Structures are given as structure tokens and as C-alpha cells.
Coordinates of C-alpha atoms and ligand atoms in Angstrom, one line a residue:
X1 CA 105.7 127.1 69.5
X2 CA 103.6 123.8 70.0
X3 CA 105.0 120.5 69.9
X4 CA 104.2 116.8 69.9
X5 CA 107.0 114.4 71.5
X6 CA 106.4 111.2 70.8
X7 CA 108.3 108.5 72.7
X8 CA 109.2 105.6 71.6
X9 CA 109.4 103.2 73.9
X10 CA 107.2 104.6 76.5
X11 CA 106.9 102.1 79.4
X12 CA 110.7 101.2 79.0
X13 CA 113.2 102.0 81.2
X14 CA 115.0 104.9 79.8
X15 CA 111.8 106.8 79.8
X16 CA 110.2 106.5 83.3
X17 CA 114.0 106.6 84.4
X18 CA 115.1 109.6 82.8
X19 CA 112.8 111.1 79.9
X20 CA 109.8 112.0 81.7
X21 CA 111.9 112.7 85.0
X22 CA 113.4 115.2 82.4
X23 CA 110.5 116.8 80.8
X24 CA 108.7 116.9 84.2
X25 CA 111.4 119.1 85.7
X26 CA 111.8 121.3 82.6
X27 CA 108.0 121.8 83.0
X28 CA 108.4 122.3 86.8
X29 CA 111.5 125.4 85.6
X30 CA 108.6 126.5 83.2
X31 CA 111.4 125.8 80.0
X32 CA 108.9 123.4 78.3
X33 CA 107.7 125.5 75.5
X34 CA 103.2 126.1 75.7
X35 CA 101.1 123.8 74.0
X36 CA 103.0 120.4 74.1
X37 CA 102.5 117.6 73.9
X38 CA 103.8 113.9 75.2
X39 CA 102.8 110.7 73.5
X40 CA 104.2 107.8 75.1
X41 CA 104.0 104.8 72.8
X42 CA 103.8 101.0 73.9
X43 CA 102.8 97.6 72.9
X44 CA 99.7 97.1 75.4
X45 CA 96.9 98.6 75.2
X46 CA 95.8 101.2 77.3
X47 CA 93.8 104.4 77.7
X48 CA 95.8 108.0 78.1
X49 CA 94.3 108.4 81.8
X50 CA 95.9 104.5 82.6
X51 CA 99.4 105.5 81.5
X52 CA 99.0 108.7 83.3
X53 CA 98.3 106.3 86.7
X54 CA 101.5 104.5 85.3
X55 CA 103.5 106.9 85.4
X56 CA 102.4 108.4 88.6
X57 CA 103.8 105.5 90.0
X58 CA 106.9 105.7 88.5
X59 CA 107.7 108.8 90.3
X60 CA 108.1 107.4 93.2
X61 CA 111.0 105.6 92.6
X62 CA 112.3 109.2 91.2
X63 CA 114.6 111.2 93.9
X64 CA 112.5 113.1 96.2
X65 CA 113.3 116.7 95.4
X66 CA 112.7 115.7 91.5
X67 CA 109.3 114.3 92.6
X68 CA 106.0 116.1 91.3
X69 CA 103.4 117.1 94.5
X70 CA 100.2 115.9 92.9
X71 CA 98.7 119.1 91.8
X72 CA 102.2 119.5 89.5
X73 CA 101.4 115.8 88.6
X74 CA 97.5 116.5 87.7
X75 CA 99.1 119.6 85.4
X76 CA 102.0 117.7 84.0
X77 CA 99.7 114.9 83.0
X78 CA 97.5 117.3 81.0
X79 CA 100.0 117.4 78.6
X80 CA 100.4 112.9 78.4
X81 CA 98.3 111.0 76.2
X82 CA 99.2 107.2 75.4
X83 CA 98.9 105.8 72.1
X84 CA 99.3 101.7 71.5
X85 CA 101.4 100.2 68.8
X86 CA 103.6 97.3 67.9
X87 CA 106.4 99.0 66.3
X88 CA 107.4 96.0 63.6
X89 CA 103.6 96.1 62.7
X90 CA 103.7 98.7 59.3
X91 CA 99.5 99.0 59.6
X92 CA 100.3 100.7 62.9
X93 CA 101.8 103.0 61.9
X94 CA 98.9 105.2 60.8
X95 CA 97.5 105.1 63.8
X96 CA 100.2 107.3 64.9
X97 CA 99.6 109.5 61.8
X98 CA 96.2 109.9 63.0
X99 CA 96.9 110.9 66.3
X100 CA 99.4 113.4 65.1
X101 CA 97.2 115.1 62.4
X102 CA 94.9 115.5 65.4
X103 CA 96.5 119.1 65.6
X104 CA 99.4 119.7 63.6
X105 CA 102.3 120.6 66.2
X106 CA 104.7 122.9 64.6
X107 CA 107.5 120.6 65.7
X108 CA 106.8 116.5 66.2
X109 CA 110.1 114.9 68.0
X110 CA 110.1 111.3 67.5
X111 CA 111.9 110.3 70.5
X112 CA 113.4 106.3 69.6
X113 CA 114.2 105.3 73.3
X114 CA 114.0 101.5 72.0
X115 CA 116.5 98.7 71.2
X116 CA 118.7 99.8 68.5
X117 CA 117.7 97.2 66.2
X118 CA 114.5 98.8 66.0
X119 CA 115.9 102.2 64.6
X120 CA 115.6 101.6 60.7
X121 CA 112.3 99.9 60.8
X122 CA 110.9 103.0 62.8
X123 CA 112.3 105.6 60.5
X124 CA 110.9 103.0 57.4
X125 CA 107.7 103.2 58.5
X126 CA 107.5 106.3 59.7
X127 CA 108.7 107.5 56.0
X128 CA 105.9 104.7 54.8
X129 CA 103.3 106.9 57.0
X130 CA 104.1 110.0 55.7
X131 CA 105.5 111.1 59.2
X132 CA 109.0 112.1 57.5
X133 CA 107.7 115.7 57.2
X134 CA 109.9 119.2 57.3
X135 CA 108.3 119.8 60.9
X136 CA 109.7 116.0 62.1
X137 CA 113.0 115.6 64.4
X138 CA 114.2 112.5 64.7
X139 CA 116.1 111.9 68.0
X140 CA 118.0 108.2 68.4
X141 CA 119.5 106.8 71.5
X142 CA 122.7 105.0 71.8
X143 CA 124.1 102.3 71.2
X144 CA 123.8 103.7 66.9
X145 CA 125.3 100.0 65.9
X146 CA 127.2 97.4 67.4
X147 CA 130.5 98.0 65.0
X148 CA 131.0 100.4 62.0
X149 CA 129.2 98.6 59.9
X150 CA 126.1 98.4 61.2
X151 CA 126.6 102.2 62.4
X152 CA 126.8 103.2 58.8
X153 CA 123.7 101.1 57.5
X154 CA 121.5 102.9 60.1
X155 CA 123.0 106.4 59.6
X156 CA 122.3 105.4 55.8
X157 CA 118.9 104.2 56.2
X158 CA 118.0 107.3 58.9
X159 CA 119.9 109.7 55.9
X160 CA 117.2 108.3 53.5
X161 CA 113.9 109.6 55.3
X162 CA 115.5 112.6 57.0
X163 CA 117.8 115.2 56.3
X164 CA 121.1 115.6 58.6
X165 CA 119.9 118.6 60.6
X166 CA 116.5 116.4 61.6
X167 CA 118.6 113.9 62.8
X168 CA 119.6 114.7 67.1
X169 CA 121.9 111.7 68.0
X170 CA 122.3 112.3 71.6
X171 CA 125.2 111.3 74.2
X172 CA 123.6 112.4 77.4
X173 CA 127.7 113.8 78.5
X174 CA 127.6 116.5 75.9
X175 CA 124.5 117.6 78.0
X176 CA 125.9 117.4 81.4
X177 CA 126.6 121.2 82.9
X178 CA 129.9 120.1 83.8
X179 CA 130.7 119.1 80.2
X180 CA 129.3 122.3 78.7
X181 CA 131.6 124.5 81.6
X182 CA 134.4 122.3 80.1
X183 CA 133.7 124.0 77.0
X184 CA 133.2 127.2 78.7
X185 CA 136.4 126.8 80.3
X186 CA 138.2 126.7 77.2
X187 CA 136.6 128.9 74.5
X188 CA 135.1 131.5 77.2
X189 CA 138.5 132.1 78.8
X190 CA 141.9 133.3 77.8
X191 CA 144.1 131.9 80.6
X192 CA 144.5 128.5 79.5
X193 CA 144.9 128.9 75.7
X194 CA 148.4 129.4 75.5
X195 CA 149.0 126.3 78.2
X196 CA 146.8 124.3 76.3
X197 CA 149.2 122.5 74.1
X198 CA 152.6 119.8 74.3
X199 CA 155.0 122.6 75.0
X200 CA 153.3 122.9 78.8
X201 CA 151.1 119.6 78.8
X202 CA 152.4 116.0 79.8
X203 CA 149.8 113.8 79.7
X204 CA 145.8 113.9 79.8
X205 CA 143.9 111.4 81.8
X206 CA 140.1 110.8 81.3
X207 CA 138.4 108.5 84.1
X208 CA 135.2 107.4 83.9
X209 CA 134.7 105.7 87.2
X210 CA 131.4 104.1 88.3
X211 CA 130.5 102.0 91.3
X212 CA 127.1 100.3 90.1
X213 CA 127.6 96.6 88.4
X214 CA 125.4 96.0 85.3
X215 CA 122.1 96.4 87.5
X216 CA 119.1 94.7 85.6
X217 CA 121.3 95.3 81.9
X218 CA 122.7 92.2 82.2
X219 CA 121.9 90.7 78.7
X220 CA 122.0 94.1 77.1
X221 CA 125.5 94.7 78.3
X222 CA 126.9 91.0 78.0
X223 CA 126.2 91.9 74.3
X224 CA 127.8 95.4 74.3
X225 CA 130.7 95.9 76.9
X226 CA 133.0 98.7 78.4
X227 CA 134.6 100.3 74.7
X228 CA 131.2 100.2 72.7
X229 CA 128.9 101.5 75.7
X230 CA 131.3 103.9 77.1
X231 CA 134.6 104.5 75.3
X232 CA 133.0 105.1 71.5
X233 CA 130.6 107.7 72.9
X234 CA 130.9 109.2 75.8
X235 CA 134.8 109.1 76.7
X236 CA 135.8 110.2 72.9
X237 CA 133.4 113.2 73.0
X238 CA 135.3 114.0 76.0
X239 CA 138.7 113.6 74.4
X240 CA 137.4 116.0 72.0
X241 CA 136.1 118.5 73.9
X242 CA 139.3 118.7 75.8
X243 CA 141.5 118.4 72.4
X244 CA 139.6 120.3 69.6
X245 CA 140.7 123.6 68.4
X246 CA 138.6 126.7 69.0
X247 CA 135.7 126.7 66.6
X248 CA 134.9 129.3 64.7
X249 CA 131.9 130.1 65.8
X250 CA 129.1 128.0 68.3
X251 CA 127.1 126.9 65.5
X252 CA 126.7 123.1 65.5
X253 CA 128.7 122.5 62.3
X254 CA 131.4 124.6 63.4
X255 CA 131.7 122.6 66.7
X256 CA 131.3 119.4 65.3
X257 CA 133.5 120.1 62.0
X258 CA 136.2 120.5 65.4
X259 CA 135.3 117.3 66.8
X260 CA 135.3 115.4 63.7
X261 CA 139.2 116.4 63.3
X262 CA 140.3 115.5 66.5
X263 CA 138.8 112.3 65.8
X264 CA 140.5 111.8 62.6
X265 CA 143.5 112.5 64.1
X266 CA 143.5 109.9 66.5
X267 CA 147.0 107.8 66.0
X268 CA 145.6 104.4 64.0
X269 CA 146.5 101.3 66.3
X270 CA 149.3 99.1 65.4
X271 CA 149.6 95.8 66.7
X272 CA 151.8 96.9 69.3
X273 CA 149.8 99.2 70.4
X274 CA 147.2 96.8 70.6
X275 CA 148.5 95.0 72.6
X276 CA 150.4 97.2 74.8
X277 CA 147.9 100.6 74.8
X278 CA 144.5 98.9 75.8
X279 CA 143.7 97.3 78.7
X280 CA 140.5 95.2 79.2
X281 CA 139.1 94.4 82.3
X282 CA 136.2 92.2 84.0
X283 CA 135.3 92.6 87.2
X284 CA 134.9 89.5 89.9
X285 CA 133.2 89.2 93.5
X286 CA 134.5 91.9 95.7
X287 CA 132.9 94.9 97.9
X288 CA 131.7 98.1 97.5
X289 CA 131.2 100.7 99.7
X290 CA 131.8 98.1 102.0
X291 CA 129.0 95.9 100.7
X292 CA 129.8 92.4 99.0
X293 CA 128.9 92.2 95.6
X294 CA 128.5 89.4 93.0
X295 CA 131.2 88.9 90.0
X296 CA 130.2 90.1 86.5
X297 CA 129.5 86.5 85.6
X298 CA 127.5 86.1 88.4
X299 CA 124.9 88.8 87.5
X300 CA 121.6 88.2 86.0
X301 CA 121.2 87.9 81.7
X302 CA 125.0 87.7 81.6
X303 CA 126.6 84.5 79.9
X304 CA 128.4 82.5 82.6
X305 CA 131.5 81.5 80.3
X306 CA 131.5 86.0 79.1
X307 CA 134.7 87.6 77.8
X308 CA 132.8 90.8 77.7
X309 CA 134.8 93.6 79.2
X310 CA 133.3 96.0 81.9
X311 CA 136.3 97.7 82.5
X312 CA 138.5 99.3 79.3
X313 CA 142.0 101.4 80.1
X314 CA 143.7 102.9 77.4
X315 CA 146.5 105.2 76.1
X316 CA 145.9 107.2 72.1
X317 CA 147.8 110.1 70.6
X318 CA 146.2 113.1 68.6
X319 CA 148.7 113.4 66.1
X320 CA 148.4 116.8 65.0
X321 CA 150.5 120.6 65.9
X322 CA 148.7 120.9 69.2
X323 CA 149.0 117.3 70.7
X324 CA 151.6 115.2 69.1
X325 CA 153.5 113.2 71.5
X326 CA 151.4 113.7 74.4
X327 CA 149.4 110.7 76.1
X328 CA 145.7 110.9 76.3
X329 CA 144.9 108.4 78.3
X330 CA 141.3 106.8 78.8
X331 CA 139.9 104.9 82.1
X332 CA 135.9 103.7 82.4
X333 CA 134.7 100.4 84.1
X334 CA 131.5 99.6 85.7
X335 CA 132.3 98.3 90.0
X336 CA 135.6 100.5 90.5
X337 CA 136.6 102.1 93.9
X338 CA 133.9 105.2 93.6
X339 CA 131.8 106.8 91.1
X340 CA 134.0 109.2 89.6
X341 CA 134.4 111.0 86.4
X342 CA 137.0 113.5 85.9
X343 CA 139.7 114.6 83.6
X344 CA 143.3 115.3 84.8
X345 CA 145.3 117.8 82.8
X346 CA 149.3 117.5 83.9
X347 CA 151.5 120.4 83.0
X348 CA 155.6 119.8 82.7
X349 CA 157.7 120.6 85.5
X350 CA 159.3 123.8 85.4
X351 CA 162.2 123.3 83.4
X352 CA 165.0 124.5 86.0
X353 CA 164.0 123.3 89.4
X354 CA 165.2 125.9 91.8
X355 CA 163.2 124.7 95.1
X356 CA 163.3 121.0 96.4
X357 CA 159.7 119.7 94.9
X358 CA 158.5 115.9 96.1
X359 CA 159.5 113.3 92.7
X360 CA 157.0 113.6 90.0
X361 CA 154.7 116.6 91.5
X362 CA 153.8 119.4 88.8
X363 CA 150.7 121.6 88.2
X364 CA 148.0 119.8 87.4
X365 CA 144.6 121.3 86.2
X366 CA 141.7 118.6 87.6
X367 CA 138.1 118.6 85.8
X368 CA 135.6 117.3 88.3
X369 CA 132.5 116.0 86.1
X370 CA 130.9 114.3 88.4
X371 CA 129.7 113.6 91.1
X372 CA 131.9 116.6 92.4
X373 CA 131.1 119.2 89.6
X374 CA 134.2 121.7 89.8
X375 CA 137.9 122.8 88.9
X376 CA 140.5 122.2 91.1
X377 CA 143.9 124.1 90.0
X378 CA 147.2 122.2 91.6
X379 CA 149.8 124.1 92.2
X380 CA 153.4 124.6 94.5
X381 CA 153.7 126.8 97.5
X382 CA 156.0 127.3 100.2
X383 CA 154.4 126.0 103.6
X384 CA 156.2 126.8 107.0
X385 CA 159.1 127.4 107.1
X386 CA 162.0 125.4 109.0
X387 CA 165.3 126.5 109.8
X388 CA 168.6 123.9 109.0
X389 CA 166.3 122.1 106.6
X390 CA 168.2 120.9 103.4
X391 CA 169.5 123.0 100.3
X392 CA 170.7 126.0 102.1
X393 CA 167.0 126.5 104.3
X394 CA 164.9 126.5 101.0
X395 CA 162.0 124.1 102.5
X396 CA 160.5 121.4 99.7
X397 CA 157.1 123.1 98.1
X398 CA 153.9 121.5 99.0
X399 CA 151.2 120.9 96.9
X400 CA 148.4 123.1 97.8
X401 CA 145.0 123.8 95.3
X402 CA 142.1 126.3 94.3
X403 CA 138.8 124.8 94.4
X404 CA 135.9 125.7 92.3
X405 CA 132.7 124.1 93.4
X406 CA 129.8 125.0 90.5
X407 CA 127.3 123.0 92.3
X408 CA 127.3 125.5 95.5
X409 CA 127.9 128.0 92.9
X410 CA 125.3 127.7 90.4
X411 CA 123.5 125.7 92.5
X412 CA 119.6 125.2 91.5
X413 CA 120.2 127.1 88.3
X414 CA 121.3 123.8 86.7
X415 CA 119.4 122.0 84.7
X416 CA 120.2 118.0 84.5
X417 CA 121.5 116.6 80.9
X418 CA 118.5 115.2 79.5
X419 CA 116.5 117.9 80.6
X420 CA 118.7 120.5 78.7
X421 CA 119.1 117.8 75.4
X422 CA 115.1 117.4 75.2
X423 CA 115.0 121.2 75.2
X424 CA 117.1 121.7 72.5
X425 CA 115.6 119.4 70.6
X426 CA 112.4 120.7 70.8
X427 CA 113.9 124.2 70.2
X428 CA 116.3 122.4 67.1
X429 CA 119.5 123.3 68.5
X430 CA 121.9 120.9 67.4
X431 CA 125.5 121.7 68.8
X432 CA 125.2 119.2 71.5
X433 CA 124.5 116.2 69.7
X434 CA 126.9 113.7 67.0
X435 CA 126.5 114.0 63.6
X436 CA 126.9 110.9 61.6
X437 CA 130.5 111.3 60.1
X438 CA 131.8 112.1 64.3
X439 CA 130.4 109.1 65.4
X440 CA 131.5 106.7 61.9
X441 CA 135.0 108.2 62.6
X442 CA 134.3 106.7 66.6
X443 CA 134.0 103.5 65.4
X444 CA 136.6 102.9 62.8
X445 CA 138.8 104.0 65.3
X446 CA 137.7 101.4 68.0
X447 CA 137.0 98.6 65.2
X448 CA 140.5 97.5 65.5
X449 CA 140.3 97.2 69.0
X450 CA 137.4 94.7 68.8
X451 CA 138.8 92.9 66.7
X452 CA 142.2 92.2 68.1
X453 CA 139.7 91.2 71.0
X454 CA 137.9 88.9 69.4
X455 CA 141.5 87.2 68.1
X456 CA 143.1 87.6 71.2
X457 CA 142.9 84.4 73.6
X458 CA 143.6 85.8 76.7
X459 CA 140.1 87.5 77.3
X460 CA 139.6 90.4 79.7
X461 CA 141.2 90.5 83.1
X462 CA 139.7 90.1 86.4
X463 CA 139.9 92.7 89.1
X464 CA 138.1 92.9 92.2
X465 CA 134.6 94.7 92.2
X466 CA 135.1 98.0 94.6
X467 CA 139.0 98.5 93.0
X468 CA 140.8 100.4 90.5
X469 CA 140.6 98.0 87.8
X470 CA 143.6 95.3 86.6
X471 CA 147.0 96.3 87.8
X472 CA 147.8 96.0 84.0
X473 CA 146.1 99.6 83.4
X474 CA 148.8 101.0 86.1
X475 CA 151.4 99.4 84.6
X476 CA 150.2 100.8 81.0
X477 CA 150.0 104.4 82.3
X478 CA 153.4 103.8 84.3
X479 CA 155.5 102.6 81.5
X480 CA 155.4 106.0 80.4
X481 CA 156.4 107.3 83.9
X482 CA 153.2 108.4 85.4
X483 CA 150.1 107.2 87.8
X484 CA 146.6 107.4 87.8
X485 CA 145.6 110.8 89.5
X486 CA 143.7 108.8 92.7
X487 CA 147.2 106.9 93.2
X488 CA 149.0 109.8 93.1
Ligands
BG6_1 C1 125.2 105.1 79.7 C2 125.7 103.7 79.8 O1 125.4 105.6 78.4 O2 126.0 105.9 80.6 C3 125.6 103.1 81.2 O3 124.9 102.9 78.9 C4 126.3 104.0 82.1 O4 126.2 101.8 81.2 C5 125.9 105.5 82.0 O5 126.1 103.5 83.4 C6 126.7 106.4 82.8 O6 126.1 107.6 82.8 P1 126.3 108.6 84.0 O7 125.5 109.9 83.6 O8 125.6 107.9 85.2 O9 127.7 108.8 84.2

């Protein structure tokens, strides 16, 4: 099957970052399909052996093992060819047509890794072009929209030119193998089905933990923050991988129809539980990993007098059969105490203690996403035993746990997230990526939260880069009588 991927934005960041890292190690595994091709696309002109230089150089600011010897560069770059345009310009656009109907591809992937705002005058003029064909996959980067509104006119403008099933909105977690062994964990295996529900489950806590600062985003984020870059994607596509119900089958539809009902299910906010169910956070100077770092405010392209969040904590509800009553509760912020993303699923205690147990330890099922990729299953066992100790010589139980490790496991079979998303868009699989009604649902249901923000006076609160975020998000989660898993 040939293909032509044309990328958007092809001398920007997310490309020579990630995209061509990506397809250069799925060429490297031998998973790119024959007879591609890769059109980067960019303002300046240049010839397709000068972008091939380019990007040559990129690679050396790519990890080492993930770095192409230059006899796999000379091949890779075989299948890169450059083609100038300005993307607002309409009379450019047939330039593209003409490189395209060079050969006709059986699949063309228009790959928008540009700034949002340039998503519905792409798919306009590609439409205008005549590049809107059957054989045509759309594939959009996030931020879709800064609010609801502005979601929906581009999902409206996108539905226009293209069909839904042309249309791969990606969120780089769903590709993540530890996010697709989450899924495996559930609908693969039979143990945890009949725990996985409030009769066993206390409370679920979703942590999103990274130690990098805004790097060179600074504008970018000062304009986005914590809930819209993090929470409205990435964290609820979590919450519903964890909280849908087994889908009927894994055909995209069927999965997302899943997700799109958790989502709806979400409790709506009130204005108490604005105010006392989300936590926002901004982080000042402080150190990392025992190196000083600059303030939010202090960072490059970032508004001195900002309210913009870079750390959101909060606690939601699925109200449904499965879930009602029990917490879900959310943690990301950019500069915490370690990059860390996990999910913490706490059973009940048993309901008739027989053994002493230390206060407030239960069984506790731990999702490691990253950078650990692995389960860990808590549970209680009986260490040494002493003679005379209390309750009639039954010593306390210790907590004690099974560790799964799927990086030494799997090991090199793994392929990285964008490397398995760009595959399955070439291959039109859709099951890991949002359709629009999942991610409209997203934002109505953090809408209110931006704007009781944007009313609210108080503005974020500071914490101290290298920590665990305000003390106000351990006070939320503690109200209800729990702590975050790391201050356990
Ligand atoms: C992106 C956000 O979607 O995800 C970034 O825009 C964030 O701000 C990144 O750093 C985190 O991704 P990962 O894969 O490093 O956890």
C-alpha cells in the first residue's frame, strides 16, 4: 500500500522532535508500509536534498539509540522530499496538488502539526484544491480549540470537507504501550472485573507528574495552561479508559461510543464544587533534582503579571451503576517532585478486620505509565513473627507488593506512541484516536471550570518548583480521608 504523508508544519518543533523521530524508527522496525512517501511542508524555500541536510541535523539532538547511522539516514531520506508553501496563501495550495498528483498514493495523510488556528484554513483550502478526496486522512494535533466553542467550529468546519472516519484526532497517551496494556488489563483479563466497581473500590487517583518547566513554550502555554493542555485530553482519556464499561467489540466506534458515556457521566460542577473540588496551581523559583530553577513568571514568552495555571488538582464523580460515589481524583502540573504518571486504584478495607493492619492501609492496584511502565499489586502479609506482641501474638500485617515491570518484559518489542499513532493512521485504524462528540463532551465539562477561573480573584496558587504542588490539593484529597499515593 503506498502512501504520501504530508506534514504540516515541517521545520517546527513537533516534527523534528517527535514525527520524523517516529517514522524513522518505524522504518528502522520495517512497520512503514513500501512505497511511502514524506513531504515536509514549510514557509522557506528550499530544495528536497536541503531539508534532507536539515533534518540530518536534527537527529542529533535525538536520543542516541533512536539515532539513524548514516547509511539508515541515506535510505530513510529516500523516502523525504520538501515542498514550500505559506499555508494562509489559497494559490499555494495547488502546488501541493501538483506534487501529490505526481503519483497517486493510495492513502495521502495530511499531517496538521501547526498552530491550531491554522486548522480550518488548511482543511478550506485543501477542500478548495481538490485535496479532500476518499483516499485523504486528515490527522489534527492538539490543542482542537481553546474552549467549546471554538472546539465545535473547527470540528464543524473539518466535518464539512471530510467525513468522521477521515478525521484521526490524536492524544499521543492513547498511543502509549502502557495506556494500551491499561486497556489490556482490563478487557483481556478476568481477575479484576468483578473488583472493578464501588462495592470494592474507594477512590481512584490519576497523577500526571512532570519535572520539566514550560521549556521554550512559554507564550504557547501562558495562553493555554494546566486543565486545557493536560486535563481536557490526556488525563480524561485516562479517566475513561479506567472507568468505561467493556465495549462490545474493539472496533473504534464501539470503544469510543464507551468513552463518550463515561464522559457524559461526569457529575456537572456546582459552585461548591468549584470551589472546593479543583485546585489550581502555579509554580515559583524552587529546585529540581537539586538544580535551581526559575518561577513560572520568570520564564521566557510568559506574561509577568500571568494567572495561568501550570498545576491543576481535582476531585469528579462518574455518576452511573459502576462508579457513583466514588472519587476520581485528577493531579497534573508542569515542575513537581519527579516525572511521574501513574494511576492509583484503592480497594476498601476488608470489612471485618481480624489482624492489627497500620491506619488507612488497604489493597491498592498501582498503574505505572511512565517513566516506570508496570503494575504493582499492594497487598497485606504476615512478616516475622514476634512472640508477646499485642492482640493475643497476631503481629500487625505489612504491606508487601507484586511488581510487573513490561519494560524488561517486553522490552525492545515496544514501539513509542507516535510511532504506533502514525502507523495506524496510515493503515486507517481509528480506535486510538477522539472522535469529535468525546472531545465536545471534554470541554463542556471543563468550560465551567474556566470560567469560575476567570471570575474567581484569587488566581492560581504558588508552590515551589521541585514539590508536590499547593498544600490545598492535599487538603482537597484529605477532606475525604485519603492522601496522595507518594505521601502515603
Ligand atoms: C503534551 C503537552 O500534550 O504532553 C505538554 O502539551 C506535556 O505540555 C506533554 O509536556 C507530556 O507528554 P509526555 O508524553 O511527556 O507525558
Amino acid at each position: 500500500m503506498s502512501f504520501d504523508l504530508v506534514l504540516f508544519g515541517g521545520t517546527g518543533d513537533l516534527a523534528w522532535r517527535k514525527l520524523m523521530p517516529a517514522l524513522f524508527q518505524a522504518f528502522r522496525h520495517g512497520n512503514l508500509p513500501k512505497g511511502g512517501r514524506i513531504i515536509g511542508v514549510g514557509r522557506d524555500e528550499q530544495s528536497d536534498n536541503q531539508y534532507r541536510q536539515w533534518l540530518k541535523a536534527r537527529f542529533d539532538d535525538v536520543e542516541l539509540a533512536k539515532r539513524p547511522s548514516p547509511e539508515e539516514f541515506a535510505r530513510f531520506a529516500e523516502l523525504i522530499a520538501f515542498q514550500r508553501m505559506d499555508l494562509s496563501r489559497p494559490a499555494d495550495y495547488p502546488l501541493l496538488a501538483a506534487r501529490l498528483a505526481e503519483r497517486q498514493a493510495d492513502t495521502v495523510v495530511m499531517y496538521l502539526a501547526t498552530a491550531p488556528s491554522l486548522f480550518t484554513t488548511v482543511c478550506e483550502q485543501l477542500a478548495g484544491a481538490g485535496l479532500n478526496t476518499p483516499r485523504t486522512r486528515v490527522v489534527l494535533e492538539k490543542p482542537l480549540g481553546h474552549d467549546l466553542a471554538s472546539n465545535r467550529a473547527i470540528n464543524a468546519t473539518v466535518g464539512r470537507v471530510l467525513s468522521e472516519d477521515q478525521v484521526f484526532r490524536i492524544d499521543h497517551y492513547l498511543g502509549k504501550p502502557s495506556v494500551q496494556n491499561l486497556f489490556a488489563l482490563r478487557f483481556g483479563n478476568a481477575l479484576f472485573e468483578p473488583l472493578w466497581r464501588r462495592e470494592t473500590i474507594s477512590h481512584i487517583e490519576i497523577t500526571m507528574a512532570e519535572e520539566l518547566g514550560v521549556e521554550k513554550r512559554g507564550s504557547f502555554y501562558d495562553h493555554t495552561g494546566a486543565l486545557r493542555d493536560m486535563v481536557q485530553n490526556h488525563a480524561l482519556q485516562l479517566l475513561c479508559a479506567i472507568g468505561m464499561e467493556p465495549p462490545i467489540a474493539a472496533q473504534a466506534d464501539d470503544i469510543r461510543n464507551e468513552k463518550l458515556k463515561v464522559l457524559r457521566s461526569l457529575k456537572p460542577w456546582t459552585p461548591e464544587t468549584l470551589q472546593q473540588h479543583v485546585v489550581r496551581g502555579q509554580y515559583a523559583r524552587g529546585s529540581v533534582g537539586g538544580v535551581a530553577v526559575p518561577g513560572y513568571l520568570e520564564e521566557p514568552g510568559v506574561n509577568p503579571a500571568s494567572t495561568t495555571e501550570t498545576f491543576v488538582a481535582l476531585r469528579t464523580e462518574i455518576a452511573n451503576w459502576r462508579w457513583a460515589g466514588v472519587p476520581f481524583y485528577i493531579r497534573t502540573g508542569k515542575r513537581l517532585g519527579a516525572r511521574d504518571a501513574r494511576i492509583v486504584v484503592n480497594f476498601r478495607a476488608v470489612p471485618h478486620a481480624i489482624f492489627p493492619v497500620p491506619a488507612g492501609v488497604a489493597n491498592q492496584l498501582v498503574i505505572n505509565l511512565q517513566p516506570k511502565d508496570g503494575l504493582e499489586l499492594h497487598l497485606l502479609a504476615q512478616g516475622a513473627h514476634k512472640r508477646g506482641a499485642a492482640n493475643q501474638g497476631l503481629p500487625s500485617l505489612s504491606p508487601v507488593h507484586l511488581d510487573l515491570d513490561f519494560d524488561s518484559r517486553f522490552g525492545s518489542e515496544r514501539v513509542g506512541a507516535y510511532e504506533r499513532l502514525l502507523l495506524d493512521v496510515i493503515d486507517g485504524r481509528l480506535n486510538l484516536f477522539v472522535r469529535s462528540d468525546e472531545q465536545e463532551q471534554a470541554w463542556s465539562w471543563v468550560e465551567p471550570i474556566l470560567q469560575h477561573w476567570q471570575a474567581d480573584p484569587q488566581g492560581p496558587r504558588p508552590y515551589a518548583a521541585g514539590s508536590w504542588g499547593p498544600s490545598a490539593s492535599s487538603a482537597m484529597i484529605a477532606r475525604d480521608g485519603y492522601c496522595w499515593h507518594e505521601e502515603a
